[in-house]
XYZ file of C-alpha atoms in Angstrom:
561
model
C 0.000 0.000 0.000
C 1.790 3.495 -0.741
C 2.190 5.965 1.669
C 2.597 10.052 1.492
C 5.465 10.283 3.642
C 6.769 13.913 2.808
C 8.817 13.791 6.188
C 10.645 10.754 5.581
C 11.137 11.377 1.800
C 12.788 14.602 1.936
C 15.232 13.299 4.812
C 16.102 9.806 3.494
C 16.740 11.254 -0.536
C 18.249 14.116 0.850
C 20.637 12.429 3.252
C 21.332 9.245 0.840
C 22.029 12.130 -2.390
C 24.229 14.528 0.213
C 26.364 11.239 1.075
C 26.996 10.020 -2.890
C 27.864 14.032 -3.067
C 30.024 14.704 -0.512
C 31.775 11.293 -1.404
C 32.696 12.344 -4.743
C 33.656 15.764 -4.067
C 35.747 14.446 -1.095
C 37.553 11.979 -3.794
C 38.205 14.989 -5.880
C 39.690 17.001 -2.598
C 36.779 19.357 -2.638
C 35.407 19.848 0.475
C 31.935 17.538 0.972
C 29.967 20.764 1.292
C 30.165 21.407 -2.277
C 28.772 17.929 -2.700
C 25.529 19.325 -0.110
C 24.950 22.260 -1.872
C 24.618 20.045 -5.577
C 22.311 17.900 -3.686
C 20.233 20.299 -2.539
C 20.396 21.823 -6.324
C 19.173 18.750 -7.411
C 16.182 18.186 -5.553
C 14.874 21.585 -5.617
C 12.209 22.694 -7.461
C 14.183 24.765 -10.322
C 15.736 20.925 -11.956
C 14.388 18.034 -13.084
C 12.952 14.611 -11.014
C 12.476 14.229 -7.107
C 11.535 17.446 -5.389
C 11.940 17.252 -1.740
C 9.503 19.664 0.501
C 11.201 22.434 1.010
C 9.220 23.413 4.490
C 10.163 20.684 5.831
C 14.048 20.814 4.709
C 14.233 23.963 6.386
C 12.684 23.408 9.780
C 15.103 20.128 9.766
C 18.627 22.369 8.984
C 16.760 24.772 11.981
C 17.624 21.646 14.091
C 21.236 21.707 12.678
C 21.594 25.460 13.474
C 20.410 24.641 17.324
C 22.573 21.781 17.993
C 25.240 23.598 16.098
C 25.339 27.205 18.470
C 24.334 24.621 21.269
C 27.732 22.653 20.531
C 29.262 25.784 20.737
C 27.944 27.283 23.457
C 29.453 24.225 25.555
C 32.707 25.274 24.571
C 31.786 28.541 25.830
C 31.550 30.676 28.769
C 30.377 33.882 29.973
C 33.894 35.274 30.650
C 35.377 34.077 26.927
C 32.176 36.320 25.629
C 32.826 39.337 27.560
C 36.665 39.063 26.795
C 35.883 40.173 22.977
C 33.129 42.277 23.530
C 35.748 45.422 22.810
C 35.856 44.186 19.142
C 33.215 42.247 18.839
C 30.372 44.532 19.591
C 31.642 47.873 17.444
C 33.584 45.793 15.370
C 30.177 44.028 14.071
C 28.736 47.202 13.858
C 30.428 48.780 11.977
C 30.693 45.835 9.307
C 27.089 45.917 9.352
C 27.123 49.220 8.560
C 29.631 49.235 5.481
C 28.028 46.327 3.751
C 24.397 47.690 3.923
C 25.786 51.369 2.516
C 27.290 48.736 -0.107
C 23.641 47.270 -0.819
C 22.235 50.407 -0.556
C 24.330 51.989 -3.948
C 24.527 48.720 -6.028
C 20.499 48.918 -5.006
C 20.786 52.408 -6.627
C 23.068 51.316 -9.296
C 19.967 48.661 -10.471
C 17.705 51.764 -9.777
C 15.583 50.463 -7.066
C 14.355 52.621 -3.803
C 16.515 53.480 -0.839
C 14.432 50.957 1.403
C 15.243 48.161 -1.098
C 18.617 48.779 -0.998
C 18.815 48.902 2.913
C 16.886 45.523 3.612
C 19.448 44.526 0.504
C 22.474 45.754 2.061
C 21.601 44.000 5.756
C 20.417 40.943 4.266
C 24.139 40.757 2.939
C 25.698 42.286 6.004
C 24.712 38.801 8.075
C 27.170 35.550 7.772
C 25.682 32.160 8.211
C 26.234 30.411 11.313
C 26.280 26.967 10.227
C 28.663 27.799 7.455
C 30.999 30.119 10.021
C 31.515 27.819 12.720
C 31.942 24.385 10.409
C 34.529 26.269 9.115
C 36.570 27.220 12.550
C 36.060 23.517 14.326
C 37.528 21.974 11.197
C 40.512 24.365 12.247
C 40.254 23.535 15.826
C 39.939 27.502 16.325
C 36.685 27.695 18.136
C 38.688 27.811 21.594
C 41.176 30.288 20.620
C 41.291 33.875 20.404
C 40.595 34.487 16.775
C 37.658 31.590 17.331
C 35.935 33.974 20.312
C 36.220 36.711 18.045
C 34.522 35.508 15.517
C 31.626 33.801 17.281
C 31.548 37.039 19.637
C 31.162 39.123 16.428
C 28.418 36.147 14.905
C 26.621 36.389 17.887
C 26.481 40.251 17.669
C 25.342 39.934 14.343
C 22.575 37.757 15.488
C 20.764 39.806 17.976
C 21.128 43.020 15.319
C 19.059 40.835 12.577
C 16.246 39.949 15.676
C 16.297 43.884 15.810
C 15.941 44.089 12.226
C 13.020 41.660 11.841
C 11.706 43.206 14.227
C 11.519 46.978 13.258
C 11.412 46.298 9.252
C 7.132 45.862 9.661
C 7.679 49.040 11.202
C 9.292 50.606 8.945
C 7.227 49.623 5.858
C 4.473 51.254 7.090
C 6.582 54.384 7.522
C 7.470 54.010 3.565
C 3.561 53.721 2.698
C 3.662 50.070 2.285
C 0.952 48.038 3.774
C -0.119 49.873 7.083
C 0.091 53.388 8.563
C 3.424 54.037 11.149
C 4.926 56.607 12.781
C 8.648 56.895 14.342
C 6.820 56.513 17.790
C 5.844 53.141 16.780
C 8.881 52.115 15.900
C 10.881 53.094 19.071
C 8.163 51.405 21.205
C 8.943 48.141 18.539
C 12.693 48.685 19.517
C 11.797 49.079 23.032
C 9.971 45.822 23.126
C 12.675 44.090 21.316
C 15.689 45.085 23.492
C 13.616 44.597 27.101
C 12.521 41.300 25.500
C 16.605 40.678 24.948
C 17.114 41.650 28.373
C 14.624 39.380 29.990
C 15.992 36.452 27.948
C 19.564 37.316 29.029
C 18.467 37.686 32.578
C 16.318 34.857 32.568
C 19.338 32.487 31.525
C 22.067 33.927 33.882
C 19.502 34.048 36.872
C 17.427 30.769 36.413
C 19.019 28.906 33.580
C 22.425 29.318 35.303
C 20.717 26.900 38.422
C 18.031 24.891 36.786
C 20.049 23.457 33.340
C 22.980 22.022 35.409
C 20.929 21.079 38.070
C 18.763 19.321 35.800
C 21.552 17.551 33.815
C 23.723 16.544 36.777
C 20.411 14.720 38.502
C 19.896 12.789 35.383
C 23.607 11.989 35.377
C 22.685 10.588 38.529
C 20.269 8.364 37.622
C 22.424 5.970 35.830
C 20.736 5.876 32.716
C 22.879 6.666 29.314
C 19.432 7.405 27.601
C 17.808 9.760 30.118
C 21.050 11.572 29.765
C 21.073 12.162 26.306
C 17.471 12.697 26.143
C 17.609 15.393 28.704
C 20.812 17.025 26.772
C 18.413 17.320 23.791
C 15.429 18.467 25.357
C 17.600 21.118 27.404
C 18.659 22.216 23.985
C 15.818 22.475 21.793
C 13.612 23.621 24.659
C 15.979 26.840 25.657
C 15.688 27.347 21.856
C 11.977 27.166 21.254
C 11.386 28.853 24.615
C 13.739 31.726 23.525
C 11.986 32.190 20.481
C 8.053 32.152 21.244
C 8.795 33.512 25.067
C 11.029 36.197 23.801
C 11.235 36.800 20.225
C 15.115 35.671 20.145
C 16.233 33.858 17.477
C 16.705 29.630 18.161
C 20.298 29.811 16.919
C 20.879 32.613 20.371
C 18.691 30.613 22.809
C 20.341 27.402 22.151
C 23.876 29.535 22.484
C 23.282 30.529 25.669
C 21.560 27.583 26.717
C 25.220 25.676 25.484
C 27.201 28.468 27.591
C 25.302 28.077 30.696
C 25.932 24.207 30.729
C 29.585 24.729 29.974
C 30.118 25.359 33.639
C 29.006 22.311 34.334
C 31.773 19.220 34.945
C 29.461 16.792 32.543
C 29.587 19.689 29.437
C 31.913 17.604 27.324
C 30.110 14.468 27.933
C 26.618 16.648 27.010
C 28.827 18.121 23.636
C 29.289 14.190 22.778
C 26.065 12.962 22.686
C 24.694 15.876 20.594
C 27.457 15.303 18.396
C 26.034 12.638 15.659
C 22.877 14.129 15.466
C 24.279 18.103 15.404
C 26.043 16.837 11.713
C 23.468 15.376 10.433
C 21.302 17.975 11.013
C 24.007 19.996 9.640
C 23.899 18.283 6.224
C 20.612 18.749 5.584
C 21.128 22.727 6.047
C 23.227 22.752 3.212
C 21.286 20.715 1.568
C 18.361 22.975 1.771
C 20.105 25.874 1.050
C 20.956 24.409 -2.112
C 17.275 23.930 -2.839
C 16.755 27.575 -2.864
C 19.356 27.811 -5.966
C 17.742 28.776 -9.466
C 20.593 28.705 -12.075
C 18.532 30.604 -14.719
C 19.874 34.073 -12.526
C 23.501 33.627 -13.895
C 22.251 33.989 -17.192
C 19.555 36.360 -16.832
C 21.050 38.854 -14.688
C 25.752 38.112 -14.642
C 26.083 41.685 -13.556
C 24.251 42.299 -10.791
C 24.822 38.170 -9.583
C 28.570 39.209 -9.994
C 27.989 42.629 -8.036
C 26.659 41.267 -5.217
C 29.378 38.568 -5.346
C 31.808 41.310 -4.361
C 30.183 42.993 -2.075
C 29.958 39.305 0.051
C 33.445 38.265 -0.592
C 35.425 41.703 -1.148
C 33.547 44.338 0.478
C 32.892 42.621 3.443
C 35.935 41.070 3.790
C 37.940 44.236 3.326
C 35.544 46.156 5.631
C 36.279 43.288 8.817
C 40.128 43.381 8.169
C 40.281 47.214 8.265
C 38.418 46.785 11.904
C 40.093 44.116 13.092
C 43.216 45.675 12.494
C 41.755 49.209 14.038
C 41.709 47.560 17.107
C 45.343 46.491 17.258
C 45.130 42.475 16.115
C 47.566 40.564 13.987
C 46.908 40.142 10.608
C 46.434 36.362 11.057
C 43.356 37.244 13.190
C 42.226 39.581 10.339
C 42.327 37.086 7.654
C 40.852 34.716 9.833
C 37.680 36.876 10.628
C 37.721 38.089 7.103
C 37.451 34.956 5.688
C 34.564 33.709 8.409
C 32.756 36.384 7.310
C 32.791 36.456 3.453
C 29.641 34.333 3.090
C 25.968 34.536 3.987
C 22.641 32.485 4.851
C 19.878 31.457 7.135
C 19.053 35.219 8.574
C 19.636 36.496 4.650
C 16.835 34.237 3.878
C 14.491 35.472 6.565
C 15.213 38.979 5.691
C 15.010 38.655 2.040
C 11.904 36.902 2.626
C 10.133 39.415 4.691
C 11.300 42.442 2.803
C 9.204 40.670 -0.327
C 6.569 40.307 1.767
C 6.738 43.444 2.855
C 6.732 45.353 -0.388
C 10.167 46.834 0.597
C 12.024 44.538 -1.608
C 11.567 42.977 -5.546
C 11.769 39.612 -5.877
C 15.084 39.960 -8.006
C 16.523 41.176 -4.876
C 15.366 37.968 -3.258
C 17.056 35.894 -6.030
C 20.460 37.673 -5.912
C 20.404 37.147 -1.924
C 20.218 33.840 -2.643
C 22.624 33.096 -5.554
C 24.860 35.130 -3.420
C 24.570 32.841 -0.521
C 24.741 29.474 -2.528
C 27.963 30.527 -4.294
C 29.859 32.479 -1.204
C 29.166 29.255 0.423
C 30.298 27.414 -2.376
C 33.718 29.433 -2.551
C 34.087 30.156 1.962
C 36.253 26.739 2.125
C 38.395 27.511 -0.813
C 39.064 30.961 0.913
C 40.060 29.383 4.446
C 42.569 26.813 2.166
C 44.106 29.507 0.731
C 44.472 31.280 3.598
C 45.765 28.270 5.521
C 48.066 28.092 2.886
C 49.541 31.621 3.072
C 49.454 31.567 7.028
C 51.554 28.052 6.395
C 54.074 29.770 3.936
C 54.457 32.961 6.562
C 55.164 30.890 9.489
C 58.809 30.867 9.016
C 59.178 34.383 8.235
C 57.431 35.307 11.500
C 57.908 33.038 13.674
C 60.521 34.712 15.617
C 57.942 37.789 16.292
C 55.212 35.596 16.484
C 52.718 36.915 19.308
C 51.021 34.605 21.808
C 47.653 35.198 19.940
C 49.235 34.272 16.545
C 50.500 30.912 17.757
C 47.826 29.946 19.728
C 46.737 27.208 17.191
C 48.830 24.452 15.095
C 48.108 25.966 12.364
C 50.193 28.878 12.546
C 53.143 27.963 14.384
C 53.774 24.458 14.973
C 57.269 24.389 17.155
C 58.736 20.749 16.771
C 59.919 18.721 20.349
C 63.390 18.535 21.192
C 62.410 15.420 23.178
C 64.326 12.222 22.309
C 63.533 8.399 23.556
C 60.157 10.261 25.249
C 56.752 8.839 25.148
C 54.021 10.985 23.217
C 50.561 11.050 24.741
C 47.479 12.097 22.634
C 44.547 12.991 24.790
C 44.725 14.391 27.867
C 40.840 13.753 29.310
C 40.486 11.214 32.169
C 42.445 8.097 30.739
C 45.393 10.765 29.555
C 45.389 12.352 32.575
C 45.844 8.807 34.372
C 49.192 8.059 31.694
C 50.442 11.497 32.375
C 50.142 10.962 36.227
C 52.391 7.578 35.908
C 55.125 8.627 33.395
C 55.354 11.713 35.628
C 56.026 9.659 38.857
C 58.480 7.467 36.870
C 60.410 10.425 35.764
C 59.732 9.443 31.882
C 59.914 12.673 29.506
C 56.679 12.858 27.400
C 54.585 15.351 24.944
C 51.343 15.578 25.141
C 49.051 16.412 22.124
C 45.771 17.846 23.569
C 42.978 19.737 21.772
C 41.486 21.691 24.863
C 43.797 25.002 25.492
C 43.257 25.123 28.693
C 44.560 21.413 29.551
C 47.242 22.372 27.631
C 47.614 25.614 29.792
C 47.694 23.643 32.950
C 50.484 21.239 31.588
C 52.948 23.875 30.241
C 52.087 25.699 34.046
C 53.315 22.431 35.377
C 56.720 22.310 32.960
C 55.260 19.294 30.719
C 55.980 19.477 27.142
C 52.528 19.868 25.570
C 50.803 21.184 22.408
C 47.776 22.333 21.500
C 45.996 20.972 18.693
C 44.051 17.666 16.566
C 47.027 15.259 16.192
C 45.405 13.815 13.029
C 46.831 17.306 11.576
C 49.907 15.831 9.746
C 51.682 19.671 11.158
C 50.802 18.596 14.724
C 51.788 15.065 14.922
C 54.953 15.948 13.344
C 55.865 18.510 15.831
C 55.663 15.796 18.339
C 59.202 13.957 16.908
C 58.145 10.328 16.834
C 61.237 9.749 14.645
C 62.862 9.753 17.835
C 59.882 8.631 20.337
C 60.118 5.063 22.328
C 55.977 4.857 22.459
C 53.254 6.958 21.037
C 49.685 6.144 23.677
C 46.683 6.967 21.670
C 44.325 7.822 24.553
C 41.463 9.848 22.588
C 37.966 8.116 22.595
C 37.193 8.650 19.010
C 38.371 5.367 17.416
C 37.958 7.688 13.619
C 40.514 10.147 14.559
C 42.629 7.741 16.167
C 42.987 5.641 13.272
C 44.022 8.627 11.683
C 46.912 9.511 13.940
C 47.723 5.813 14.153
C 48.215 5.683 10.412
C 50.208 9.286 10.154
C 52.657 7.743 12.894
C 52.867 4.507 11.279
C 54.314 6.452 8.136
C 56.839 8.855 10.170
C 57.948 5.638 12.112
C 57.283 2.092 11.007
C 59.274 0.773 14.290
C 57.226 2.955 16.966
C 55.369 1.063 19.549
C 52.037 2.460 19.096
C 48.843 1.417 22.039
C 45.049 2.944 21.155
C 42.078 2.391 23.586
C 38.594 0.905 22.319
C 35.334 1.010 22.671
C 34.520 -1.930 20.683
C 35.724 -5.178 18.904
C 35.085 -3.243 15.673
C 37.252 -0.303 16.868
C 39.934 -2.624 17.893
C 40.096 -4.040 14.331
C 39.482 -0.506 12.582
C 42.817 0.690 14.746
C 45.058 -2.264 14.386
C 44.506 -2.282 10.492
C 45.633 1.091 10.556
C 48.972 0.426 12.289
C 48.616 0.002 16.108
C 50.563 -1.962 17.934
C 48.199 -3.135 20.912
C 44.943 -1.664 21.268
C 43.104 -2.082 24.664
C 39.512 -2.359 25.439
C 38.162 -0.988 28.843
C 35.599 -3.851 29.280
C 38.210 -6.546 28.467
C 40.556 -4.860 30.968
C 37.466 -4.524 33.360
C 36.990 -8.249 32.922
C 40.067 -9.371 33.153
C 40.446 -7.356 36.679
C 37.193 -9.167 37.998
C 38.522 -12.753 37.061
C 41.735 -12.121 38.620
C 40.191 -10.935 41.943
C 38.095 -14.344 42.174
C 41.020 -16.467 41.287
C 42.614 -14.286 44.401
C 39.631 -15.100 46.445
C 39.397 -18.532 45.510
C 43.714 -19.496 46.737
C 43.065 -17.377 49.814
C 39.912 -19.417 50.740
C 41.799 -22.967 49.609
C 44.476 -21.995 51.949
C 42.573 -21.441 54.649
């Protein structure tokens, strides 16, 4: 019997075509969100074959964007968000500012009104948040410096686009569109907006500061794996959804702060786990959806103004951020880097381009260069981060005797190699690191310790332990750690996939090096030791093993008795 299953269809074609995309972009070193994008081309409605529903696409990538900022959030705090508020705040501002005054003469240029050209300009002012943070946790730069900086500046960004949606009904009726307004009106809209920001910020430092750990750290408590997760999802969705019906904040901020309230919390990295599979699917389908929104025709129709509004995404932006940044006294590296994060737009250019239609204040060709814009900035943002990776790479030497603290605070941009000889090399430094670093301490053997978190790293380095921060699958970072000259390399990470990575990049620099992973599985311990490992150890086996022994133990003491 067939069924209408809209729901189902949309996420199994768009999932299964995403996968065969991504695949064969990855095999042609593109980056699989080129292969999204296509996938989302074709099953929109402007080719041929399966359409998916596009409603439903784009309430599932709003799931992506909350688990995403939630994610985030978690590696968050209040203090790391108040640290860049000097640059962040003006800093998005003014970029705002200078790519709207952009909109607002091409809008000119194409000889539509000033209030065109203003919901133009902001709609292109805005970078996507999916697109923006995939991009800095591939780099492992979310916890540094130029990472804050750029999510301080997103977030920023965020709460000036709730103001926007806010006060653009407002202002149509002030232009004549659909009903009558009056500047009081709008600055009792703007009122309402900001106390409603307010309340939501208070609300969340007040009660969501006590209840959210509270209620994670009793379900912790309960034993159960699946009550856990469960509550790590509801805590995340809910604080979105209530942020956005209770007070008019957009889910992508509620779930933020939602994530940075729970980051105080000891079980945060546990809760950033478990969100984990679901947070990239849901980020797939984002893409994919965007792509959906893609009609080709525009290229041809209308090259000019499509490559117009190309450079005011990717030039003009960019320009305008790296003039700021460096205002305010940062490196260039940090520059680039925001630059770069910035030169691309999407989900809040698609609400605003939307409303503006619907408001009268905007022509639907407006609409359609928004979103060619977005598809093709998106397209091009991970070529622009390669490149730039690339030039930072090729600088390194050059400045690496004036490098500032800020400029080497990720692998990427100065990767020191260990003078360490015959030393044991530690990757992970969580609970079963800490445990190896404890021992070789007390025995007085010299190791270096590869650990993602900065402030682990911190603590080491405060300690006198050789450590770096950083992913050691990055073929710069497990190179710096000398295991040309290492006696052991302990693979202590959880994450079987990334450890057969680093297993397989030490197995080329040293086909002699005694290399032990840790497991989770029997299919983990085959997927490591086919990659190179030496020994690979399972907690339960170990666990087992321990049990056995103390009954054997039991059972001499009781025969010789």
């Amino acid at each position: 019997m067939p069924h209408h299953a809209p729901l189902i269809s949309t996420i199994v074609v768009a999932l299964a075509l995403a996968w065969a995309l991504g695949a064969l972009a990855n095999r042609f070193k593109l980056p699989p969100l080129v292969g999204y994008l296509l996938a989302g081309i074709a099953i929109g409605p402007f080719t041929p074959g399966f359409v998916a529903d596009q409603n439903l696409a784009n309430q599932l990538a709003e799931l992506g964007v909350i688990l995403l900022m939630f994610g985030v959030g978690l590696h968050f705090s209040l203090e790391d968000l108040l640290s860049v508020r000097a640059i962040a705040i003006p800093g998005a501002i003014a970029q705002i500012v200078c790519a709207t005054l952009l909109g607002v003469g091409l809008a000119a240029w194409m000889g539509w009104s000033v209030k065109a050209g203003v919901v133009f300009g902001l709609a292109l002012s805005v970078a996507s948040t999916v697109v923006l943070l995939r991009a800095l946790q591939e780099r492992r730069l979310i916890e540094t410096e130029r990472g804050r900086i750029a999510v301080g500046w997103l977030i920023v960004e965020d709460m000036a686009m709730v103001l926007a949606l806010v006060l653009l009904p407002a202002f149509a009726g002030l232009f004549g569109g659909e009903s009558g307004a009056s500047a009081a009106s709008i600055a009792t809209a703007l009122g309402i907006t900001v106390a409603k920001l307010v309340a939501f910020i208070a609300v969340m430092l007040i009660v969501g500061k006590r209840v959210i750990p509270w209620i994670l750290h009793y379900m912790a408590h309960t034993g159960s794996r699946e009550l856990f997760r469960l509550s790590v999802f509801v805590i995340a969705l809910g604080t979105a959804f209530a942020a956005a019906e209770l007070f008019g904040v957009s889910f992508a901020l509620g779930a933020f702060f939602a994530g940075m309230i729970l980051s105080e919390s000891a079980l945060s990295q546990q809760a950033a786990q478990e969100t984990l599979p679901l947070r990239d699917a849901f980020a797939v389908l984002f893409f994919v959806s965007v792509g959906m929104l893609f009609n080709p025709s525009i290229v041809v129709t209308a090259p000019i103004p499509v490559i117009a509004t190309l450079l005011i995404i990717l030039v003009g932006k960019s320009i305008a951020a790296f003039g700021i940044v460096r205002a305010f006294g940062y490196s260039t590296a940090t520059a680039l880097t925001i630059s770069a994060s910035l030169a691309q737009i999407g989900e809040f250019s698609f609400i605003l381009a939307g409303l503006g239609v619907g408001l009268a204040l905007l022509p639907e060709e407006g609409r359609d260069l928004i979103l060619v814009g977005a598809i093709i900035s998106i397209l091009l943002n991970p070529l622009l981060f390669n490149a730039l990776d690339r030039m930072l790479h090729k600088k390194e030497p050059a400045d690496q005797s004036v490098a500032t603290a800020e400029e080497s605070d990720t692998p990427r941009e100065s990767v020191r190699p260990a003078t360490l000889t015959n030393h044991v090399v530690l990757v992970g430094h969580g609970r079963v690191g800490s445990a190896i670093s404890d021992v070789l301490a007390e025995k007085k053997v010299p190791f270096f310790v590869i650990e993602d978190n900065d402030d682990a790293v911190a603590a080491l380095k405060e300690r006198g332990m050789h450590a770096l921060s950083g992913n050691a699958a990055d073929p710069e970072v497990i190179k710096a750690a000398n295991l040309g000259a290492a006696r052991c390399l302990f693979v202590a990470i959880p994450d079987a996939f990334e450890g057969g990575q680093v297993v397989q990049q030490a197995r080329d620099i040293n086909p002699a090096l005694t290399i032990i992973a840790r497991a989770h599985s029997d299919a983990e311990i085959e997927h490591l030791k086919k990659h190179g490992a030496t020994l690979v150890i399972m907690g339960e086996h170990e666990i087992a093993k321990a049990m056995v022994s103390q009954l054997a133990l039991e059972e001499r003491s009781g025969a010789g008795n």
